[in-house]
C-alpha atoms as an extended CHARMM CRD file, in Angstrom:
* protein
*
       190  EXT
         1         1  MET       CA            -96.4220000000      -11.1020000000      159.8300000000  PROA      1               0.0000000000
         2         2  ARG       CA            -94.5480000000       -8.8470000000      162.1850000000  PROA      2               0.0000000000
         3         3  ASN       CA            -96.3690000000      -10.5200000000      164.9130000000  PROA      3               0.0000000000
         4         4  TYR       CA            -95.1580000000      -14.4850000000      163.9690000000  PROA      4               0.0000000000
         5         5  LEU       CA            -91.6240000000      -12.6540000000      163.0840000000  PROA      5               0.0000000000
         6         6  LEU       CA            -91.1280000000      -11.8060000000      166.4330000000  PROA      6               0.0000000000
         7         7  THR       CA            -92.6460000000      -14.9870000000      168.2510000000  PROA      7               0.0000000000
         8         8  ILE       CA            -89.3560000000      -16.9140000000      166.3910000000  PROA      8               0.0000000000
         9         9  ILE       CA            -87.0970000000      -13.7220000000      167.2860000000  PROA      9               0.0000000000
        10        10  TRP       CA            -88.6320000000      -13.9120000000      170.8080000000  PROA      10              0.0000000000
        11        11  THR       CA            -88.1910000000      -17.8800000000      170.9190000000  PROA      11              0.0000000000
        12        12  MET       CA            -83.9530000000      -18.2810000000      169.4440000000  PROA      12              0.0000000000
        13        13  LEU       CA            -83.5560000000      -15.9210000000      171.9410000000  PROA      13              0.0000000000
        14        14  PHE       CA            -84.7360000000      -18.0510000000      174.3060000000  PROA      14              0.0000000000
        15        15  VAL       CA            -83.5840000000      -21.1360000000      173.2300000000  PROA      15              0.0000000000
        16        16  VAL       CA            -80.2810000000      -19.3690000000      173.0840000000  PROA      16              0.0000000000
        17        17  ILE       CA            -79.6320000000      -18.1700000000      177.0020000000  PROA      17              0.0000000000
        18        18  VAL       CA            -81.4420000000      -21.6420000000      178.3490000000  PROA      18              0.0000000000
        19        19  GLU       CA            -78.6180000000      -23.2410000000      176.3500000000  PROA      19              0.0000000000
        20        20  MET       CA            -75.8850000000      -20.7840000000      178.2610000000  PROA      20              0.0000000000
        21        21  ILE       CA            -77.1860000000      -21.2950000000      181.5340000000  PROA      21              0.0000000000
        22        22  PHE       CA            -77.1650000000      -24.8870000000      181.8530000000  PROA      22              0.0000000000
        23        23  PRO       CA            -74.0440000000      -26.5310000000      182.5200000000  PROA      23              0.0000000000
        24        24  VAL       CA            -72.1670000000      -29.0500000000      180.6680000000  PROA      24              0.0000000000
        25        25  SER       CA            -73.3990000000      -32.4830000000      181.0280000000  PROA      25              0.0000000000
        26        26  GLU       CA            -75.6670000000      -35.7790000000      180.1920000000  PROA      26              0.0000000000
        27        27  LEU       CA            -79.7240000000      -33.7770000000      180.7360000000  PROA      27              0.0000000000
        28        28  LYS       CA            -78.3230000000      -31.3710000000      177.5070000000  PROA      28              0.0000000000
        29        29  LYS       CA            -79.0970000000      -33.9180000000      174.9460000000  PROA      29              0.0000000000
        30        30  TYR       CA            -82.5720000000      -33.5930000000      176.5530000000  PROA      30              0.0000000000
        31        31  LEU       CA            -82.3570000000      -30.1860000000      177.1060000000  PROA      31              0.0000000000
        32        32  LYS       CA            -81.4440000000      -29.6530000000      172.9410000000  PROA      32              0.0000000000
        33        33  LEU       CA            -84.8220000000      -31.8950000000      171.9280000000  PROA      33              0.0000000000
        34        34  VAL       CA            -87.1730000000      -30.5920000000      174.0900000000  PROA      34              0.0000000000
        35        35  LEU       CA            -85.6200000000      -26.8230000000      172.8090000000  PROA      35              0.0000000000
        36        36  GLY       CA            -85.8900000000      -28.3350000000      169.2540000000  PROA      36              0.0000000000
        37        37  PHE       CA            -88.9660000000      -29.0400000000      169.8060000000  PROA      37              0.0000000000
        38        38  ILE       CA            -90.1110000000      -25.5030000000      171.2770000000  PROA      38              0.0000000000
        39        39  VAL       CA            -88.8650000000      -23.8040000000      168.2860000000  PROA      39              0.0000000000
        40        40  LEU       CA            -90.5230000000      -26.3380000000      165.7120000000  PROA      40              0.0000000000
        41        41  VAL       CA            -93.8150000000      -25.1790000000      167.0860000000  PROA      41              0.0000000000
        42        42  VAL       CA            -93.0910000000      -22.4400000000      167.1580000000  PROA      42              0.0000000000
        43        43  ILE       CA            -92.4370000000      -22.1430000000      162.8790000000  PROA      43              0.0000000000
        44        44  ALA       CA            -95.1650000000      -24.0670000000      162.6870000000  PROA      44              0.0000000000
        45        45  SER       CA            -97.9300000000      -22.2010000000      164.1300000000  PROA      45              0.0000000000
        46        46  PRO       CA            -99.6180000000      -21.0880000000      161.6100000000  PROA      46              0.0000000000
        47        47  LEU       CA            -99.8640000000      -24.3470000000      159.5810000000  PROA      47              0.0000000000
        48        48  ILE       CA           -101.0450000000      -25.8030000000      162.9590000000  PROA      48              0.0000000000
        49        49  THR       CA           -103.3950000000      -23.1450000000      163.4060000000  PROA      49              0.0000000000
        50        50  LEU       CA           -105.2580000000      -23.8750000000      159.8770000000  PROA      50              0.0000000000
        51        51  ILE       CA           -105.1150000000      -27.2140000000      160.1380000000  PROA      51              0.0000000000
        52        52  SER       CA           -107.0730000000      -27.1770000000      163.3560000000  PROA      52              0.0000000000
        53        53  SER       CA           -109.4850000000      -24.8820000000      162.0460000000  PROA      53              0.0000000000
        54        54  GLN       CA           -113.3250000000      -26.3770000000      161.6970000000  PROA      54              0.0000000000
        55        55  GLU       CA           -113.4780000000      -24.5970000000      158.0410000000  PROA      55              0.0000000000
        56        56  TRP       CA           -110.6320000000      -26.0260000000      156.5120000000  PROA      56              0.0000000000
        57        57  ILE       CA           -111.1320000000      -29.4770000000      157.0840000000  PROA      57              0.0000000000
        58        58  GLN       CA           -114.9520000000      -29.3930000000      157.0010000000  PROA      58              0.0000000000
        59        59  GLY       CA           -114.7900000000      -26.9860000000      153.8900000000  PROA      59              0.0000000000
        60        60  THR       CA           -118.5190000000      -25.1370000000      154.1520000000  PROA      60              0.0000000000
        61        61  PRO       CA           -120.3130000000      -25.4170000000      157.4540000000  PROA      61              0.0000000000
        62        62  PRO       CA           -123.6990000000      -26.9220000000      157.2980000000  PROA      62              0.0000000000
        63        63  SER       CA           -125.7130000000      -23.4880000000      158.1580000000  PROA      63              0.0000000000
        64        64  GLU       CA           -124.7370000000      -22.5610000000      154.5120000000  PROA      64              0.0000000000
        65        65  TYR       CA           -125.9060000000      -25.2920000000      152.9900000000  PROA      65              0.0000000000
        66        66  ILE       CA           -129.1440000000      -25.2140000000      154.4930000000  PROA      66              0.0000000000
        67        67  THR       CA           -129.6210000000      -21.2240000000      153.8970000000  PROA      67              0.0000000000
        68        68  PHE       CA           -128.5170000000      -21.7170000000      150.6710000000  PROA      68              0.0000000000
        69        69  TYR       CA           -131.2880000000      -24.5100000000      149.6730000000  PROA      69              0.0000000000
        70        70  GLN       CA           -133.9470000000      -23.4640000000      152.1440000000  PROA      70              0.0000000000
        71        71  LYS       CA           -133.8140000000      -20.1260000000      150.4470000000  PROA      71              0.0000000000
        72        72  GLN       CA           -133.9410000000      -21.7470000000      146.6490000000  PROA      72              0.0000000000
        73        73  PHE       CA           -136.7850000000      -23.3240000000      148.2580000000  PROA      73              0.0000000000
        74        74  GLU       CA           -138.8530000000      -20.4260000000      149.3280000000  PROA      74              0.0000000000
        75        75  ASP       CA           -138.0230000000      -18.7720000000      146.0320000000  PROA      75              0.0000000000
        76        76  GLY       CA           -139.4690000000      -21.9070000000      143.9240000000  PROA      76              0.0000000000
        77        77  GLU       CA           -136.3100000000      -22.2240000000      142.4740000000  PROA      77              0.0000000000
        78        78  TYR       CA           -135.3860000000      -25.7340000000      143.2320000000  PROA      78              0.0000000000
        79        79  ILE       CA           -135.2480000000      -28.9370000000      141.5750000000  PROA      79              0.0000000000
        80        80  PRO       CA           -135.3280000000      -32.4510000000      142.6430000000  PROA      80              0.0000000000
        81        81  TYR       CA           -133.0190000000      -34.2300000000      141.9550000000  PROA      81              0.0000000000
        82        82  GLN       CA           -134.6270000000      -36.7920000000      139.9840000000  PROA      82              0.0000000000
        83        83  GLU       CA           -136.1930000000      -33.9060000000      137.8000000000  PROA      83              0.0000000000
        84        84  GLU       CA           -132.3790000000      -32.4550000000      136.7700000000  PROA      84              0.0000000000
        85        85  LYS       CA           -131.5050000000      -36.4630000000      136.2720000000  PROA      85              0.0000000000
        86        86  LYS       CA           -134.1080000000      -36.4050000000      133.7550000000  PROA      86              0.0000000000
        87        87  LYS       CA           -133.5720000000      -33.5140000000      132.0520000000  PROA      87              0.0000000000
        88        88  GLN       CA           -130.3260000000      -34.4110000000      131.3570000000  PROA      88              0.0000000000
        89        89  GLU       CA           -130.7530000000      -37.7840000000      129.9390000000  PROA      89              0.0000000000
        90        90  GLU       CA           -133.3250000000      -36.3870000000      127.4200000000  PROA      90              0.0000000000
        91        91  SER       CA           -131.1960000000      -34.2800000000      126.3470000000  PROA      91              0.0000000000
        92        92  VAL       CA           -128.2630000000      -36.1230000000      125.7360000000  PROA      92              0.0000000000
        93        93  LYS       CA           -130.3870000000      -38.7240000000      124.2500000000  PROA      93              0.0000000000
        94        94  GLN       CA           -131.7120000000      -36.2690000000      121.9130000000  PROA      94              0.0000000000
        95        95  VAL       CA           -128.0860000000      -35.2910000000      120.8900000000  PROA      95              0.0000000000
        96        96  TYR       CA           -127.8960000000      -38.4800000000      120.0140000000  PROA      96              0.0000000000
        97        97  GLN       CA           -130.2650000000      -39.4460000000      118.5140000000  PROA      97              0.0000000000
        98        98  GLU       CA           -129.6750000000      -35.9970000000      116.1130000000  PROA      98              0.0000000000
        99        99  GLN       CA           -126.3770000000      -37.7990000000      115.7210000000  PROA      99              0.0000000000
       100       100  ILE       CA           -127.7890000000      -41.3550000000      114.8820000000  PROA      100             0.0000000000
       101       101  GLU       CA           -130.0750000000      -39.7300000000      112.3880000000  PROA      101             0.0000000000
       102       102  LYS       CA           -127.2720000000      -36.8930000000      110.3110000000  PROA      102             0.0000000000
       103       103  GLN       CA           -124.7170000000      -40.0510000000      110.4630000000  PROA      103             0.0000000000
       104       104  LEU       CA           -127.3850000000      -42.8980000000      109.2720000000  PROA      104             0.0000000000
       105       105  THR       CA           -128.5550000000      -40.0220000000      106.1300000000  PROA      105             0.0000000000
       106       106  ALA       CA           -124.9290000000      -39.5440000000      105.0150000000  PROA      106             0.0000000000
       107       107  LEU       CA           -124.5490000000      -43.4950000000      105.9150000000  PROA      107             0.0000000000
       108       108  LEU       CA           -127.3940000000      -44.0590000000      103.4480000000  PROA      108             0.0000000000
       109       109  GLU       CA           -126.7230000000      -41.2660000000      100.4480000000  PROA      109             0.0000000000
       110       110  ALA       CA           -122.9690000000      -42.1960000000      100.3700000000  PROA      110             0.0000000000
       111       111  GLN       CA           -124.0490000000      -46.1940000000       99.7620000000  PROA      111             0.0000000000
       112       112  LEU       CA           -126.9370000000      -46.2640000000       98.4070000000  PROA      112             0.0000000000
       113       113  PRO       CA           -128.8530000000      -44.2910000000       94.3560000000  PROA      113             0.0000000000
       114       114  VAL       CA           -130.8280000000      -42.6440000000       97.3320000000  PROA      114             0.0000000000
       115       115  SER       CA           -131.9170000000      -39.3700000000       98.2690000000  PROA      115             0.0000000000
       116       116  VAL       CA           -132.8900000000      -39.4340000000      102.0120000000  PROA      116             0.0000000000
       117       117  GLU       CA           -136.3600000000      -37.4500000000      102.3320000000  PROA      117             0.0000000000
       118       118  SER       CA           -137.0790000000      -37.5780000000      105.9310000000  PROA      118             0.0000000000
       119       119  LEU       CA           -135.8440000000      -39.8630000000      108.7460000000  PROA      119             0.0000000000
       120       120  SER       CA           -136.8070000000      -40.9670000000      112.5350000000  PROA      120             0.0000000000
       121       121  SER       CA           -135.5940000000      -43.1380000000      115.3320000000  PROA      121             0.0000000000
       122       122  GLU       CA           -136.2210000000      -44.4070000000      118.3520000000  PROA      122             0.0000000000
       123       123  VAL       CA           -133.5290000000      -44.5140000000      121.2100000000  PROA      123             0.0000000000
       124       124  THR       CA           -133.3730000000      -45.3910000000      124.5830000000  PROA      124             0.0000000000
       125       125  LEU       CA           -131.5260000000      -44.1950000000      127.7340000000  PROA      125             0.0000000000
       126       126  LYS       CA           -130.3110000000      -47.7790000000      129.9080000000  PROA      126             0.0000000000
       127       127  GLY       CA           -128.4360000000      -46.6660000000      132.1790000000  PROA      127             0.0000000000
       128       128  SER       CA           -124.8880000000      -45.3550000000      130.2380000000  PROA      128             0.0000000000
       129       129  HSD       CA           -125.5370000000      -47.7290000000      127.7500000000  PROA      129             0.0000000000
       130       130  MET       CA           -127.7600000000      -45.9360000000      124.5020000000  PROA      130             0.0000000000
       131       131  SER       CA           -129.4510000000      -47.8550000000      121.8600000000  PROA      131             0.0000000000
       132       132  ILE       CA           -131.6110000000      -47.5520000000      118.7880000000  PROA      132             0.0000000000
       133       133  GLN       CA           -134.9370000000      -48.9800000000      119.3880000000  PROA      133             0.0000000000
       134       134  GLU       CA           -136.9710000000      -48.4380000000      115.7960000000  PROA      134             0.0000000000
       135       135  VAL       CA           -135.9930000000      -45.5150000000      112.7920000000  PROA      135             0.0000000000
       136       136  LYS       CA           -138.6590000000      -45.1820000000      109.9250000000  PROA      136             0.0000000000
       137       137  ILE       CA           -137.0310000000      -43.5290000000      106.8150000000  PROA      137             0.0000000000
       138       138  GLU       CA           -138.3350000000      -41.7600000000      103.9650000000  PROA      138             0.0000000000
       139       139  VAL       CA           -136.3880000000      -42.1070000000      100.6520000000  PROA      139             0.0000000000
       140       140  ILE       CA           -136.2440000000      -41.5200000000       97.0380000000  PROA      140             0.0000000000
       141       141  PRO       CA           -134.5520000000      -43.6520000000       94.5480000000  PROA      141             0.0000000000
       142       142  TYR       CA           -132.5280000000      -41.5500000000       92.2500000000  PROA      142             0.0000000000
       143       143  THR       CA           -133.4910000000      -43.5800000000       89.2220000000  PROA      143             0.0000000000
       144       144  SER       CA           -135.8230000000      -46.0450000000       89.1120000000  PROA      144             0.0000000000
       145       145  GLU       CA           -134.1900000000      -47.4960000000       85.8410000000  PROA      145             0.0000000000
       146       146  SER       CA           -130.6480000000      -47.6280000000       84.0490000000  PROA      146             0.0000000000
       147       147  PHE       CA           -129.5660000000      -49.2170000000       81.6120000000  PROA      147             0.0000000000
       148       148  ILE       CA           -126.4440000000      -51.9470000000       81.8130000000  PROA      148             0.0000000000
       149       149  THR       CA           -124.7100000000      -52.7130000000       78.2300000000  PROA      149             0.0000000000
       150       150  ILE       CA           -122.7510000000      -56.1740000000       77.9920000000  PROA      150             0.0000000000
       151       151  GLY       CA           -121.0870000000      -56.5210000000       74.9830000000  PROA      151             0.0000000000
       152       152  ASN       CA           -123.7590000000      -55.9840000000       72.5930000000  PROA      152             0.0000000000
       153       153  LYS       CA           -126.8340000000      -56.0080000000       74.5710000000  PROA      153             0.0000000000
       154       154  ASN       CA           -128.3730000000      -53.0190000000       76.7450000000  PROA      154             0.0000000000
       155       155  GLU       CA           -130.6160000000      -54.8530000000       79.0990000000  PROA      155             0.0000000000
       156       156  SER       CA           -133.3260000000      -52.3200000000       81.3790000000  PROA      156             0.0000000000
       157       157  VAL       CA           -132.2430000000      -52.7160000000       85.0610000000  PROA      157             0.0000000000
       158       158  VAL       CA           -135.0570000000      -51.8920000000       86.8810000000  PROA      158             0.0000000000
       159       159  LEU       CA           -134.4190000000      -50.7220000000       90.6540000000  PROA      159             0.0000000000
       160       160  ASN       CA           -136.7940000000      -53.1890000000       92.6950000000  PROA      160             0.0000000000
       161       161  GLN       CA           -137.9390000000      -51.4170000000       95.6670000000  PROA      161             0.0000000000
       162       162  GLU       CA           -138.1740000000      -54.5360000000       98.0820000000  PROA      162             0.0000000000
       163       163  TYR       CA           -134.4230000000      -54.6640000000       96.4920000000  PROA      163             0.0000000000
       164       164  LEU       CA           -134.0980000000      -51.1530000000       98.1700000000  PROA      164             0.0000000000
       165       165  GLU       CA           -135.7530000000      -52.5130000000      101.4420000000  PROA      165             0.0000000000
       166       166  ASN       CA           -133.3280000000      -55.4690000000      101.7250000000  PROA      166             0.0000000000
       167       167  GLU       CA           -130.4480000000      -52.8500000000      100.7690000000  PROA      167             0.0000000000
       168       168  ILE       CA           -130.9450000000      -49.9420000000      103.3400000000  PROA      168             0.0000000000
       169       169  LYS       CA           -131.7740000000      -52.3280000000      106.3570000000  PROA      169             0.0000000000
       170       170  LYS       CA           -128.9070000000      -54.8690000000      105.7510000000  PROA      170             0.0000000000
       171       171  CYS       CA           -126.7970000000      -50.7670000000      105.5320000000  PROA      171             0.0000000000
       172       172  ILE       CA           -128.5250000000      -50.0390000000      108.9570000000  PROA      172             0.0000000000
       173       173  LYS       CA           -127.9830000000      -53.6840000000      110.8370000000  PROA      173             0.0000000000
       174       174  ASP       CA           -124.3520000000      -53.6550000000      109.6600000000  PROA      174             0.0000000000
       175       175  PHE       CA           -123.3970000000      -50.5370000000      111.1780000000  PROA      175             0.0000000000
       176       176  TYR       CA           -126.2370000000      -49.4440000000      114.0390000000  PROA      176             0.0000000000
       177       177  ASN       CA           -127.0840000000      -53.2990000000      114.5110000000  PROA      177             0.0000000000
       178       178  VAL       CA           -130.5070000000      -52.5350000000      114.7650000000  PROA      178             0.0000000000
       179       179  ASP       CA           -133.2980000000      -55.3050000000      114.2290000000  PROA      179             0.0000000000
       180       180  ASN       CA           -134.7160000000      -55.4080000000      110.9500000000  PROA      180             0.0000000000
       181       181  ALA       CA           -138.2440000000      -55.7630000000      112.0060000000  PROA      181             0.0000000000
       182       182  ASN       CA           -137.8160000000      -52.0920000000      113.5280000000  PROA      182             0.0000000000
       183       183  ILE       CA           -136.6360000000      -50.1970000000      110.1620000000  PROA      183             0.0000000000
       184       184  TYR       CA           -139.2710000000      -49.0930000000      109.1270000000  PROA      184             0.0000000000
       185       185  ILE       CA           -138.7320000000      -47.7460000000      104.8670000000  PROA      185             0.0000000000
       186       186  ILE       CA           -140.8710000000      -45.8910000000      102.9730000000  PROA      186             0.0000000000
       187       187  VAL       CA           -139.4950000000      -45.7880000000       99.1140000000  PROA      187             0.0000000000
       188       188  GLN       CA           -141.2730000000      -43.0940000000       96.7330000000  PROA      188             0.0000000000
       189       189  ASP       CA           -141.1850000000      -43.2100000000       93.0910000000  PROA      189             0.0000000000
       190       190  SER       CA           -139.2190000000      -40.6710000000       91.6790000000  PROA      190             0.0000000000
């Protein structure tokens, strides 16, 4: 920093002396222009040095990358790109699948009189799009028989297994757009 300031001071003194030596003439304006450029270059020299350096333009030299990856490969820590991509896709798929299963369980138990005993799903990843391919559900209805009173009559209404399966399929299809053929339901006796 001290050298930089000394360089600026000496440049300014040089400019002042040169302007004093030359007489007033038509060339004076050109002389001031040249001296101004000299002062500008001296003031901007640290910036010029930084810009012209290879490290600033290119970042880390390629030789450092090569030694880094050679060391990983020699130590057995190197993971090829496709393997790493596959691991990441599998973990994203697993998290998505777990979230879908939690949401489906909550949805079915909230909208239908059932308790979800087990639920599994098959999820596929195509590009950046996840889709549910298959859902397997095992449910237990809360009650298999309930009574409805209309006027003076008591009628027994049996919760039909086929009706319950259709309602579950409708609920899943409306929410997740899964084909009915890919929804497998087991209704246990309570």
